[in-house]
Amino acid sequence: MKVKSPLEIYKLLPGTNCGECGFDTCMSFAAHILDRSAKIEDCKPLIEQAKKNDKAAEKLKKLIEITAPEVDEVVIGKDLKIGGKEVLHRHELTFFNPTALFFDVCDTMDEKTIDERCSRVVEYKKFYVGKYLTLDGIAVRCTSNNPDQFAEVAKKVAGYGKPIILVSLNAECMEKALKAVGSDKPLIYAATPENWMDFLKLAKKYSVPVVVRSKDLNMLKSLAATFKAHKISVVLDPVTEPAGKGLQRTFERVIQIRRTAILGQDKDINCPIMVTPIAAWTVEGDDIGKMYWETVIAALFIVKYGDIMIIHSVEPHTIMPLVTLRENIYTDPRTPVQVEPGLKAINNPDKNSPVLITTNFALTYYTVESDLQSSGASGWLLVLDTEGLGVEVSVAGGQFAPEKVKQLMEETKIAEKVNHRYLVIPGLAARLQGALEDETGWKILVGPTDSGRLKAWLEQNWPPGSGVEVKQ
Amino acid sequence: MPEGKITLEDILKLLSKYEIKELEGVKIEGGDIEIEFEMGAYPNFQAIGMELGLAAYHLARVAMMLGFPVQQLFAQQQPAYPAQIPQVPTQLKEEEKIELIEKKFEPYRQEWSGYVEEVQLGATPKEGGTRKYTIKLGGEKSLPFYLFDAEQPHLPSISVDVFDRAVPLPKAIRTHYEDVMGHPDEWAKKVIKDFGADAVTIHLISTDPLLDDTPPHEAVKTVEEVLQAVKCPIIVGGSGNKEKDPVLLEKVAEVAEGERVLLASATLDTDWERVGRAAKEHGHCVLAWTQMDINSQRTLNRYLLKRIGLPRDSLVMDTTTAALGYGLDYAYTNMERARLAALKGDEDLAFPISSGTTNAWGAREAWMKESPLEGDYSWGMREHRGPLWEILTGLTLSLAGVDIFMMMHPVSVAVLKELIHTLGGKKKEVEYEDWITSEL
């Protein structure tokens, strides 16, 4: 984003503090645009005025221009966004639009294989910190060199409802496929120094985004500039050479493109970058080796600036590490991930079930919750608002405070839900034991430091002493 | 316990004898989700159902696949940015005139004022030790593998963990060490000879008062044995016991006089002064370990340098490694920030970085047979998932600036090393075909 201060944005807003955008003041709205937690389109009055008078339209145009991301945002299909990056290092802001992971099918595969692969992409999900990680799309490759066959398979794949990439360097094949699925707004791959003119016409005709491909960065930039001049959304493929010196060069090309776009302010080459780990499958060797190496290439460019990828392996043991890594790299480092504080009932607890407490740091909470769930033990889990901090840090920082624990216990009326007065605290909060007993009047039991050991710990320590102490 | 097969329950039962106390060396850090096995104890791994030798087989296959020298094919390779634009078709079709807008790519040049201190591990006979070779860490003047910015004098090294007594390990790892368990000298030989490690990290966990409580003067005999058995530089760690470790490491420093051992670790909540002084007196290096907090790292480094007078070429940092999925984002960003600070001239952080990559095995995704959660898609084959978890944890951090990895699975070691050498410019051209039209 060009602007560095909310004032520059504020100057172009209506300044009426109408609150329609959901923020109290135009200044607050401006600050949220700056950190990209709000969109200009949320300022309804400005959008309306711009339709009516030129002056407002001019302001809106300027606003969009100065708040445009450093790297273009490209939309594939209905709403899959790629690119839109602002920074080179995630702590400088955050990385927007996680690397889109596409998996390939080719038009010479049998129907069953195509269906299995497409279904995998559609169905895959991995639970992580309160949500499911999923896959983004399917790349249809033309290996038949037959326009009709390519179009037919493209049509079939489009039926799975995921965003698609059409892969063929043959303009004739591409045109036929676009006729079949162009309205789904696929990304087309790829315009090269040889075929670019035909692809440019196709991209315009069907208004679809296009990948430009060249190892030569002068050529790549020329292609990008040319397509952009025709108002076509561009994705760059600097060509993934899968191993050896070639992979080293690929790394260099990707870094140079992104760094030059962001720090060098090169507005020709500031496009999303495509990486094709699938190329690992063309190196001589066996399938297991290729599978490992493809995963390595994908991981490398999830960390370093790959905005979209085509991958061949649909094995869950390669997908899972990659989606997890992507989630880690693209998690917003500015805000600790939190869950709602309160009381959670795990596995239908009753009046004799243990009461445990943890923090509202999402990773801690979901780890404890899923550990309890899968252990089969039932219990009452108190979730303390530690402002999204983990146990150790919040104990040290005072967010895990005895008076806050007492307040939470009162709010959740936990005393009415159980017959005993025992609270199990995390091992890492052990030093609060005395203070907590004084504050709450409950007996405090120090649990394990890792909730993975809760099951065994409960078997050993619950019910406490000779049996559950009944206070009623 | 049934012979040859340890289940999670068995381990838990065994550990329950130690109650909470056995967790001395287990540290929950940062986001409260990563377990740091400083003492090398791996208490809660389920260890069933892994087929023997599978991973070793894959190791061979991975190695086979990589590094086919085929220079002749690439003799005509274009340089990265040829000045001349290749000819492109410009003739007109239809009426619309479309021309290629010719542009020249000018890569942005980034320069750094700072550099990372160079630290040597190990000493040859000439240098007063008995090592056949030494390892140099650090020396970077740019971000990792940005060879186009500056030469990277030393690529990251890999050290493999060795323990001075039997330890519970996830089966995927244990399979490779069963024959050497309890024999640290043989274990060390194996990781150097068979697994291609550059160094070994010997963890003296038997000193733990809750395990064998081996007295320091006894425990250091293992260090002497390992120094005899292998000729590589070594790293020595304690049990994680805050009181005993500094005493132990002081003893290690004495018996390994002149060998330039890396003493692991000095921390803010232990007697760092004692460890630092011992290193200084006997010519060793210190691993300064903090919990994912750049300011604590700065403080500890400053204490060691200013208060103890530890030479700058004798300090390595461990900013803490969290596993993929369990805080890797924090670990990555923390390391990346430390390295960027160093390159921008912050001398308090301008030191090589060490990563306990073995921590990756703390993630349940690395070792659990299947997902415990009903909604999940299958997690896939465990014998690949585990090594990949360790590889991706290491790979990610290698891009943040790690100079030495401590790892365990031989496949992970081989693959990460391959990548380091590839990005580090040590590989030849490799032949490959076009994926666009191949049936694969």
mmCIF file of C-alpha atoms in Angstrom, chain A residues 17-300:
data_model
loop_
_atom_site.group_PDB
_atom_site.id
_atom_site.type_symbol
_atom_site.label_atom_id
_atom_site.label_comp_id
_atom_site.label_asym_id
_atom_site.label_seq_id
_atom_site.Cartn_x
_atom_site.Cartn_y
_atom_site.Cartn_z
ATOM 1 C CA ASN A 17 -18.515 9.970 10.888
ATOM 2 C CA CYS A 18 -21.808 8.381 9.809
ATOM 3 C CA GLY A 19 -20.745 4.985 11.123
ATOM 4 C CA GLU A 20 -22.244 3.022 8.210
ATOM 5 C CA CYS A 21 -18.947 1.212 7.711
ATOM 6 C CA GLY A 22 -19.175 -0.211 11.202
ATOM 7 C CA PHE A 23 -16.579 2.101 12.729
ATOM 8 C CA ASP A 24 -17.351 5.116 14.865
ATOM 9 C CA THR A 25 -15.361 7.639 12.927
ATOM 10 C CA CYS A 26 -13.940 8.113 9.456
ATOM 11 C CA MET A 27 -10.505 8.250 11.063
ATOM 12 C CA SER A 28 -10.995 4.871 12.663
ATOM 13 C CA PHE A 29 -12.205 3.513 9.311
ATOM 14 C CA ALA A 30 -9.091 4.941 7.664
ATOM 15 C CA ALA A 31 -6.869 3.180 10.191
ATOM 16 C CA HIS A 32 -8.597 -0.088 9.422
ATOM 17 C CA ILE A 33 -8.163 0.375 5.698
ATOM 18 C CA LEU A 34 -4.493 0.943 6.350
ATOM 19 C CA ASP A 35 -4.045 -2.385 8.077
ATOM 20 C CA ARG A 36 -6.437 -3.969 5.583
ATOM 21 C CA SER A 37 -9.038 -4.978 8.132
ATOM 22 C CA ALA A 38 -11.625 -2.835 6.288
ATOM 23 C CA LYS A 39 -12.378 -2.241 2.612
ATOM 24 C CA ILE A 40 -13.064 1.033 0.840
ATOM 25 C CA GLU A 41 -16.303 -0.413 -0.527
ATOM 26 C CA ASP A 42 -17.574 -0.453 3.075
ATOM 27 C CA CYS A 43 -17.902 3.345 2.846
ATOM 28 C CA LYS A 44 -21.345 3.275 1.270
ATOM 29 C CA PRO A 45 -21.842 7.073 1.086
ATOM 30 C CA LEU A 46 -18.628 7.497 -0.898
ATOM 31 C CA ILE A 47 -19.573 4.734 -3.333
ATOM 32 C CA GLU A 48 -23.014 6.294 -3.820
ATOM 33 C CA GLN A 49 -21.671 9.808 -4.324
ATOM 34 C CA ALA A 50 -19.103 8.556 -6.797
ATOM 35 C CA LYS A 51 -21.920 7.294 -8.998
ATOM 36 C CA LYS A 52 -23.460 10.748 -9.043
ATOM 37 C CA ASN A 53 -20.682 13.273 -9.198
ATOM 38 C CA ASP A 54 -17.249 13.401 -10.779
ATOM 39 C CA LYS A 55 -15.486 14.912 -7.825
ATOM 40 C CA ALA A 56 -16.417 12.020 -5.564
ATOM 41 C CA ALA A 57 -15.589 9.574 -8.328
ATOM 42 C CA GLU A 58 -12.170 11.144 -8.577
ATOM 43 C CA LYS A 59 -11.657 10.796 -4.821
ATOM 44 C CA LEU A 60 -12.740 7.176 -4.912
ATOM 45 C CA LYS A 61 -10.379 6.445 -7.772
ATOM 46 C CA LYS A 62 -7.498 8.082 -5.939
ATOM 47 C CA LEU A 63 -8.383 6.202 -2.767
ATOM 48 C CA ILE A 64 -8.383 2.869 -4.549
ATOM 49 C CA GLU A 65 -5.108 3.731 -6.192
ATOM 50 C CA ILE A 66 -3.237 4.744 -3.059
ATOM 51 C CA THR A 67 -4.557 1.823 -1.041
ATOM 52 C CA ALA A 68 -3.890 -0.836 -3.683
ATOM 53 C CA PRO A 69 -1.726 -3.665 -2.339
ATOM 54 C CA GLU A 70 1.947 -3.780 -3.294
ATOM 55 C CA VAL A 71 1.338 -7.014 -5.150
ATOM 56 C CA ASP A 72 -1.733 -7.268 -7.390
ATOM 57 C CA GLU A 73 -4.631 -9.291 -6.143
ATOM 58 C CA VAL A 74 -5.938 -11.719 -8.753
ATOM 59 C CA VAL A 75 -9.267 -13.524 -8.494
ATOM 60 C CA ILE A 76 -9.732 -17.052 -9.823
ATOM 61 C CA GLY A 77 -13.195 -18.537 -10.187
ATOM 62 C CA LYS A 78 -15.857 -16.887 -8.070
ATOM 63 C CA ASP A 79 -13.784 -15.583 -5.211
ATOM 64 C CA LEU A 80 -10.407 -17.249 -4.756
ATOM 65 C CA LYS A 81 -7.961 -14.412 -4.222
ATOM 66 C CA ILE A 82 -4.250 -14.759 -4.668
ATOM 67 C CA GLY A 83 -1.408 -12.275 -4.250
ATOM 68 C CA GLY A 84 -2.320 -8.990 -2.590
ATOM 69 C CA LYS A 85 0.860 -9.058 -0.555
ATOM 70 C CA GLU A 86 2.210 -5.959 1.179
ATOM 71 C CA VAL A 87 5.443 -7.047 2.840
ATOM 72 C CA LEU A 88 8.455 -9.330 2.482
ATOM 73 C CA HIS A 89 8.462 -10.543 6.087
ATOM 74 C CA ARG A 90 5.303 -11.551 7.857
ATOM 75 C CA HIS A 91 6.013 -9.648 11.079
ATOM 76 C CA GLU A 92 6.045 -6.368 9.144
ATOM 77 C CA LEU A 93 2.253 -6.682 8.765
ATOM 78 C CA THR A 94 0.944 -10.081 7.777
ATOM 79 C CA PHE A 95 0.829 -12.163 4.616
ATOM 80 C CA PHE A 96 -2.555 -11.875 2.903
ATOM 81 C CA ASN A 97 -4.204 -14.552 0.752
ATOM 82 C CA PRO A 98 -2.630 -17.894 1.678
ATOM 83 C CA THR A 99 -0.818 -19.791 -1.073
ATOM 84 C CA ALA A 100 -3.567 -21.382 -3.191
ATOM 85 C CA LEU A 101 -2.945 -25.113 -3.552
ATOM 86 C CA PHE A 102 -4.130 -26.665 -6.822
ATOM 87 C CA PHE A 103 -3.843 -30.371 -7.619
ATOM 88 C CA ASP A 104 -3.595 -31.712 -11.135
ATOM 89 C CA VAL A 105 -5.595 -34.082 -13.280
ATOM 90 C CA CYS A 106 -4.840 -34.662 -16.954
ATOM 91 C CA ASP A 107 -7.241 -35.269 -19.796
ATOM 92 C CA THR A 108 -5.766 -38.678 -20.568
ATOM 93 C CA MET A 109 -6.548 -40.069 -17.101
ATOM 94 C CA ASP A 110 -9.410 -42.529 -16.866
ATOM 95 C CA GLU A 111 -12.659 -41.316 -15.440
ATOM 96 C CA LYS A 112 -12.225 -43.095 -12.142
ATOM 97 C CA THR A 113 -8.829 -41.560 -11.460
ATOM 98 C CA ILE A 114 -10.102 -38.115 -12.333
ATOM 99 C CA ASP A 115 -13.021 -38.565 -10.007
ATOM 100 C CA GLU A 116 -10.841 -39.829 -7.162
ATOM 101 C CA ARG A 117 -8.440 -36.951 -7.467
ATOM 102 C CA CYS A 118 -11.121 -34.297 -7.773
ATOM 103 C CA SER A 119 -13.085 -35.750 -4.873
ATOM 104 C CA ARG A 120 -9.959 -35.714 -2.724
ATOM 105 C CA VAL A 121 -9.497 -32.001 -3.395
ATOM 106 C CA VAL A 122 -13.132 -31.306 -2.607
ATOM 107 C CA GLU A 123 -13.361 -33.468 0.506
ATOM 108 C CA TYR A 124 -10.002 -32.915 2.164
ATOM 109 C CA LYS A 125 -10.126 -31.236 5.567
ATOM 110 C CA LYS A 126 -7.820 -31.100 8.550
ATOM 111 C CA PHE A 127 -8.940 -29.702 11.886
ATOM 112 C CA TYR A 128 -6.627 -26.979 13.136
ATOM 113 C CA VAL A 129 -7.157 -24.356 15.840
ATOM 114 C CA GLY A 130 -10.915 -24.361 15.669
ATOM 115 C CA LYS A 131 -11.372 -24.633 11.932
ATOM 116 C CA TYR A 132 -10.761 -26.941 9.007
ATOM 117 C CA LEU A 133 -7.858 -26.468 6.620
ATOM 118 C CA THR A 134 -8.923 -27.214 3.046
ATOM 119 C CA LEU A 135 -7.584 -27.279 -0.510
ATOM 120 C CA ASP A 136 -8.228 -24.677 -3.179
ATOM 121 C CA GLY A 137 -8.597 -26.021 -6.683
ATOM 122 C CA ILE A 138 -7.873 -28.356 -9.546
ATOM 123 C CA ALA A 139 -5.489 -27.870 -12.457
ATOM 124 C CA VAL A 140 -6.596 -29.640 -15.646
ATOM 125 C CA ARG A 141 -3.653 -30.481 -17.881
ATOM 126 C CA CYS A 142 -3.998 -31.157 -21.574
ATOM 127 C CA THR A 143 -1.860 -34.212 -22.210
ATOM 128 C CA SER A 144 -3.926 -35.436 -25.145
ATOM 129 C CA ASN A 145 -3.242 -32.393 -27.313
ATOM 130 C CA ASN A 146 -6.811 -32.894 -28.434
ATOM 131 C CA PRO A 147 -9.016 -29.792 -28.047
ATOM 132 C CA ASP A 148 -12.255 -31.741 -27.688
ATOM 133 C CA GLN A 149 -10.896 -34.122 -25.097
ATOM 134 C CA PHE A 150 -9.412 -31.263 -23.110
ATOM 135 C CA ALA A 151 -12.674 -29.347 -23.195
ATOM 136 C CA GLU A 152 -14.636 -32.385 -22.148
ATOM 137 C CA VAL A 153 -12.454 -33.137 -19.153
ATOM 138 C CA ALA A 154 -12.362 -29.448 -18.210
ATOM 139 C CA LYS A 155 -16.147 -29.434 -18.199
ATOM 140 C CA LYS A 156 -16.257 -32.530 -16.027
ATOM 141 C CA VAL A 157 -13.751 -31.103 -13.544
ATOM 142 C CA ALA A 158 -15.572 -27.793 -13.374
ATOM 143 C CA GLY A 159 -18.546 -29.791 -12.155
ATOM 144 C CA TYR A 160 -16.774 -30.343 -8.837
ATOM 145 C CA GLY A 161 -17.266 -26.660 -8.115
ATOM 146 C CA LYS A 162 -13.663 -25.805 -7.237
ATOM 147 C CA PRO A 163 -11.675 -23.027 -8.935
ATOM 148 C CA ILE A 164 -9.700 -24.380 -11.868
ATOM 149 C CA ILE A 165 -6.531 -23.765 -13.830
ATOM 150 C CA LEU A 166 -6.506 -24.816 -17.481
ATOM 151 C CA VAL A 167 -3.056 -26.031 -18.480
ATOM 152 C CA SER A 168 -2.058 -26.122 -22.137
ATOM 153 C CA LEU A 169 0.357 -24.125 -24.244
ATOM 154 C CA ASN A 170 -1.727 -24.887 -27.306
ATOM 155 C CA ALA A 171 -4.074 -21.963 -28.040
ATOM 156 C CA GLU A 172 -6.464 -24.149 -29.957
ATOM 157 C CA CYS A 173 -6.916 -26.527 -27.029
ATOM 158 C CA MET A 174 -7.218 -23.578 -24.670
ATOM 159 C CA GLU A 175 -9.876 -21.895 -26.732
ATOM 160 C CA LYS A 176 -11.979 -25.038 -26.853
ATOM 161 C CA ALA A 177 -11.734 -25.490 -23.095
ATOM 162 C CA LEU A 178 -12.572 -21.830 -22.516
ATOM 163 C CA LYS A 179 -15.650 -22.220 -24.622
ATOM 164 C CA ALA A 180 -16.704 -24.982 -22.257
ATOM 165 C CA VAL A 181 -15.761 -23.485 -18.878
ATOM 166 C CA GLY A 182 -14.741 -19.870 -19.525
ATOM 167 C CA SER A 183 -17.703 -18.565 -17.574
ATOM 168 C CA ASP A 184 -16.248 -20.194 -14.426
ATOM 169 C CA LYS A 185 -13.354 -17.768 -14.748
ATOM 170 C CA PRO A 186 -10.510 -20.272 -14.690
ATOM 171 C CA LEU A 187 -6.877 -19.195 -14.590
ATOM 172 C CA ILE A 188 -5.293 -20.053 -17.936
ATOM 173 C CA TYR A 189 -1.782 -21.454 -18.152
ATOM 174 C CA ALA A 190 0.282 -20.273 -19.874
ATOM 175 C CA ALA A 191 1.287 -17.456 -22.170
ATOM 176 C CA THR A 192 4.869 -17.981 -23.340
ATOM 177 C CA PRO A 193 7.203 -16.060 -25.672
ATOM 178 C CA GLU A 194 5.847 -18.292 -28.449
ATOM 179 C CA ASN A 195 2.093 -18.252 -27.944
ATOM 180 C CA TRP A 196 1.477 -15.032 -26.000
ATOM 181 C CA MET A 197 -0.412 -13.189 -28.679
ATOM 182 C CA ASP A 198 -3.053 -15.883 -29.018
ATOM 183 C CA PHE A 199 -3.334 -16.189 -25.263
ATOM 184 C CA LEU A 200 -3.706 -12.464 -24.866
ATOM 185 C CA LYS A 201 -6.665 -12.520 -27.223
ATOM 186 C CA LEU A 202 -8.185 -15.475 -25.406
ATOM 187 C CA ALA A 203 -7.736 -13.810 -22.018
ATOM 188 C CA LYS A 204 -9.462 -10.675 -23.311
ATOM 189 C CA LYS A 205 -12.233 -12.510 -25.048
ATOM 190 C CA TYR A 206 -13.144 -14.633 -22.040
ATOM 191 C CA SER A 207 -11.951 -12.107 -19.457
ATOM 192 C CA VAL A 208 -9.949 -14.645 -17.502
ATOM 193 C CA PRO A 209 -6.688 -14.205 -15.606
ATOM 194 C CA VAL A 210 -3.604 -15.600 -17.280
ATOM 195 C CA VAL A 211 -0.246 -17.016 -16.240
ATOM 196 C CA VAL A 212 2.744 -15.695 -18.161
ATOM 197 C CA ARG A 213 5.675 -18.056 -18.221
ATOM 198 C CA SER A 214 9.366 -17.493 -18.793
ATOM 199 C CA LYS A 215 12.634 -18.268 -17.082
ATOM 200 C CA ASP A 216 14.053 -15.090 -18.525
ATOM 201 C CA LEU A 217 12.937 -12.305 -16.235
ATOM 202 C CA ASN A 218 13.254 -9.624 -18.930
ATOM 203 C CA MET A 219 10.868 -11.643 -21.023
ATOM 204 C CA LEU A 220 8.611 -12.355 -18.069
ATOM 205 C CA LYS A 221 8.412 -8.663 -17.246
ATOM 206 C CA SER A 222 7.740 -7.776 -20.885
ATOM 207 C CA LEU A 223 4.905 -10.279 -21.043
ATOM 208 C CA ALA A 224 3.448 -9.052 -17.745
ATOM 209 C CA ALA A 225 3.614 -5.410 -18.862
ATOM 210 C CA THR A 226 1.973 -6.246 -22.180
ATOM 211 C CA PHE A 227 -0.892 -8.194 -20.627
ATOM 212 C CA LYS A 228 -1.414 -5.577 -17.945
ATOM 213 C CA ALA A 229 -1.596 -2.900 -20.614
ATOM 214 C CA HIS A 230 -4.585 -4.821 -21.941
ATOM 215 C CA LYS A 231 -6.150 -4.859 -18.467
ATOM 216 C CA ILE A 232 -5.650 -8.564 -18.048
ATOM 217 C CA SER A 233 -4.950 -10.021 -14.591
ATOM 218 C CA VAL A 234 -1.498 -11.540 -14.608
ATOM 219 C CA VAL A 235 0.167 -14.323 -12.613
ATOM 220 C CA LEU A 236 3.896 -14.878 -13.094
ATOM 221 C CA ASP A 237 5.487 -18.263 -13.597
ATOM 222 C CA PRO A 238 9.246 -17.830 -13.532
ATOM 223 C CA VAL A 239 9.436 -21.605 -14.206
ATOM 224 C CA THR A 240 10.086 -24.074 -11.429
ATOM 225 C CA GLU A 241 13.176 -26.104 -12.183
ATOM 226 C CA PRO A 242 12.755 -28.942 -9.725
ATOM 227 C CA ALA A 243 16.239 -29.912 -8.542
ATOM 228 C CA GLY A 244 19.936 -29.141 -8.486
ATOM 229 C CA LYS A 245 21.248 -25.850 -9.869
ATOM 230 C CA GLY A 246 17.896 -25.249 -11.504
ATOM 231 C CA LEU A 247 16.070 -25.175 -8.187
ATOM 232 C CA GLN A 248 18.659 -22.759 -6.833
ATOM 233 C CA ARG A 249 17.993 -20.475 -9.818
ATOM 234 C CA THR A 250 14.255 -20.824 -9.298
ATOM 235 C CA PHE A 251 14.644 -19.684 -5.692
ATOM 236 C CA GLU A 252 16.621 -16.693 -6.893
ATOM 237 C CA ARG A 253 14.041 -15.740 -9.526
ATOM 238 C CA VAL A 254 11.146 -15.921 -7.067
ATOM 239 C CA ILE A 255 12.936 -13.844 -4.423
ATOM 240 C CA GLN A 256 14.129 -11.266 -6.938
ATOM 241 C CA ILE A 257 10.675 -10.833 -8.435
ATOM 242 C CA ARG A 258 8.970 -10.304 -5.110
ATOM 243 C CA ARG A 259 11.669 -8.101 -3.643
ATOM 244 C CA THR A 260 11.821 -5.968 -6.746
ATOM 245 C CA ALA A 261 8.037 -5.637 -6.726
ATOM 246 C CA ILE A 262 7.822 -4.560 -3.093
ATOM 247 C CA LEU A 263 11.078 -2.749 -2.344
ATOM 248 C CA GLY A 264 11.898 -1.782 -5.923
ATOM 249 C CA GLN A 265 8.311 -0.634 -6.580
ATOM 250 C CA ASP A 266 8.383 -2.292 -9.988
ATOM 251 C CA LYS A 267 4.772 -2.037 -11.125
ATOM 252 C CA ASP A 268 5.170 -4.386 -14.062
ATOM 253 C CA ILE A 269 6.299 -7.377 -12.089
ATOM 254 C CA ASN A 270 4.174 -6.879 -8.954
ATOM 255 C CA CYS A 271 1.973 -9.871 -9.736
ATOM 256 C CA PRO A 272 1.218 -13.066 -7.827
ATOM 257 C CA ILE A 273 3.820 -15.777 -8.368
ATOM 258 C CA MET A 274 3.053 -19.319 -9.443
ATOM 259 C CA VAL A 275 5.298 -22.208 -8.421
ATOM 260 C CA THR A 276 4.902 -25.722 -9.814
ATOM 261 C CA PRO A 277 6.203 -28.334 -7.364
ATOM 262 C CA ILE A 278 4.628 -30.877 -9.747
ATOM 263 C CA ALA A 279 7.823 -30.514 -11.794
ATOM 264 C CA ALA A 280 9.528 -32.753 -9.195
ATOM 265 C CA TRP A 281 7.725 -35.683 -10.815
ATOM 266 C CA THR A 282 9.689 -35.234 -14.027
ATOM 267 C CA VAL A 283 13.090 -35.852 -12.411
ATOM 268 C CA GLU A 284 14.297 -39.396 -12.811
ATOM 269 C CA GLY A 285 13.660 -41.515 -9.740
ATOM 270 C CA ASP A 286 10.976 -43.413 -7.906
ATOM 271 C CA ASP A 287 7.635 -42.168 -6.698
ATOM 272 C CA ILE A 288 8.444 -41.931 -3.001
ATOM 273 C CA GLY A 289 11.492 -39.799 -3.638
ATOM 274 C CA LYS A 290 9.477 -37.560 -5.951
ATOM 275 C CA MET A 291 6.718 -37.277 -3.405
ATOM 276 C CA TYR A 292 9.176 -36.091 -0.719
ATOM 277 C CA TRP A 293 10.880 -33.677 -3.072
ATOM 278 C CA GLU A 294 7.652 -32.207 -4.387
ATOM 279 C CA THR A 295 6.598 -31.541 -0.790
ATOM 280 C CA VAL A 296 9.949 -29.897 -0.086
ATOM 281 C CA ILE A 297 9.596 -27.565 -3.086
ATOM 282 C CA ALA A 298 6.042 -26.678 -2.120
ATOM 283 C CA ALA A 299 7.068 -25.949 1.477
ATOM 284 C CA LEU A 300 10.009 -23.845 0.353
#
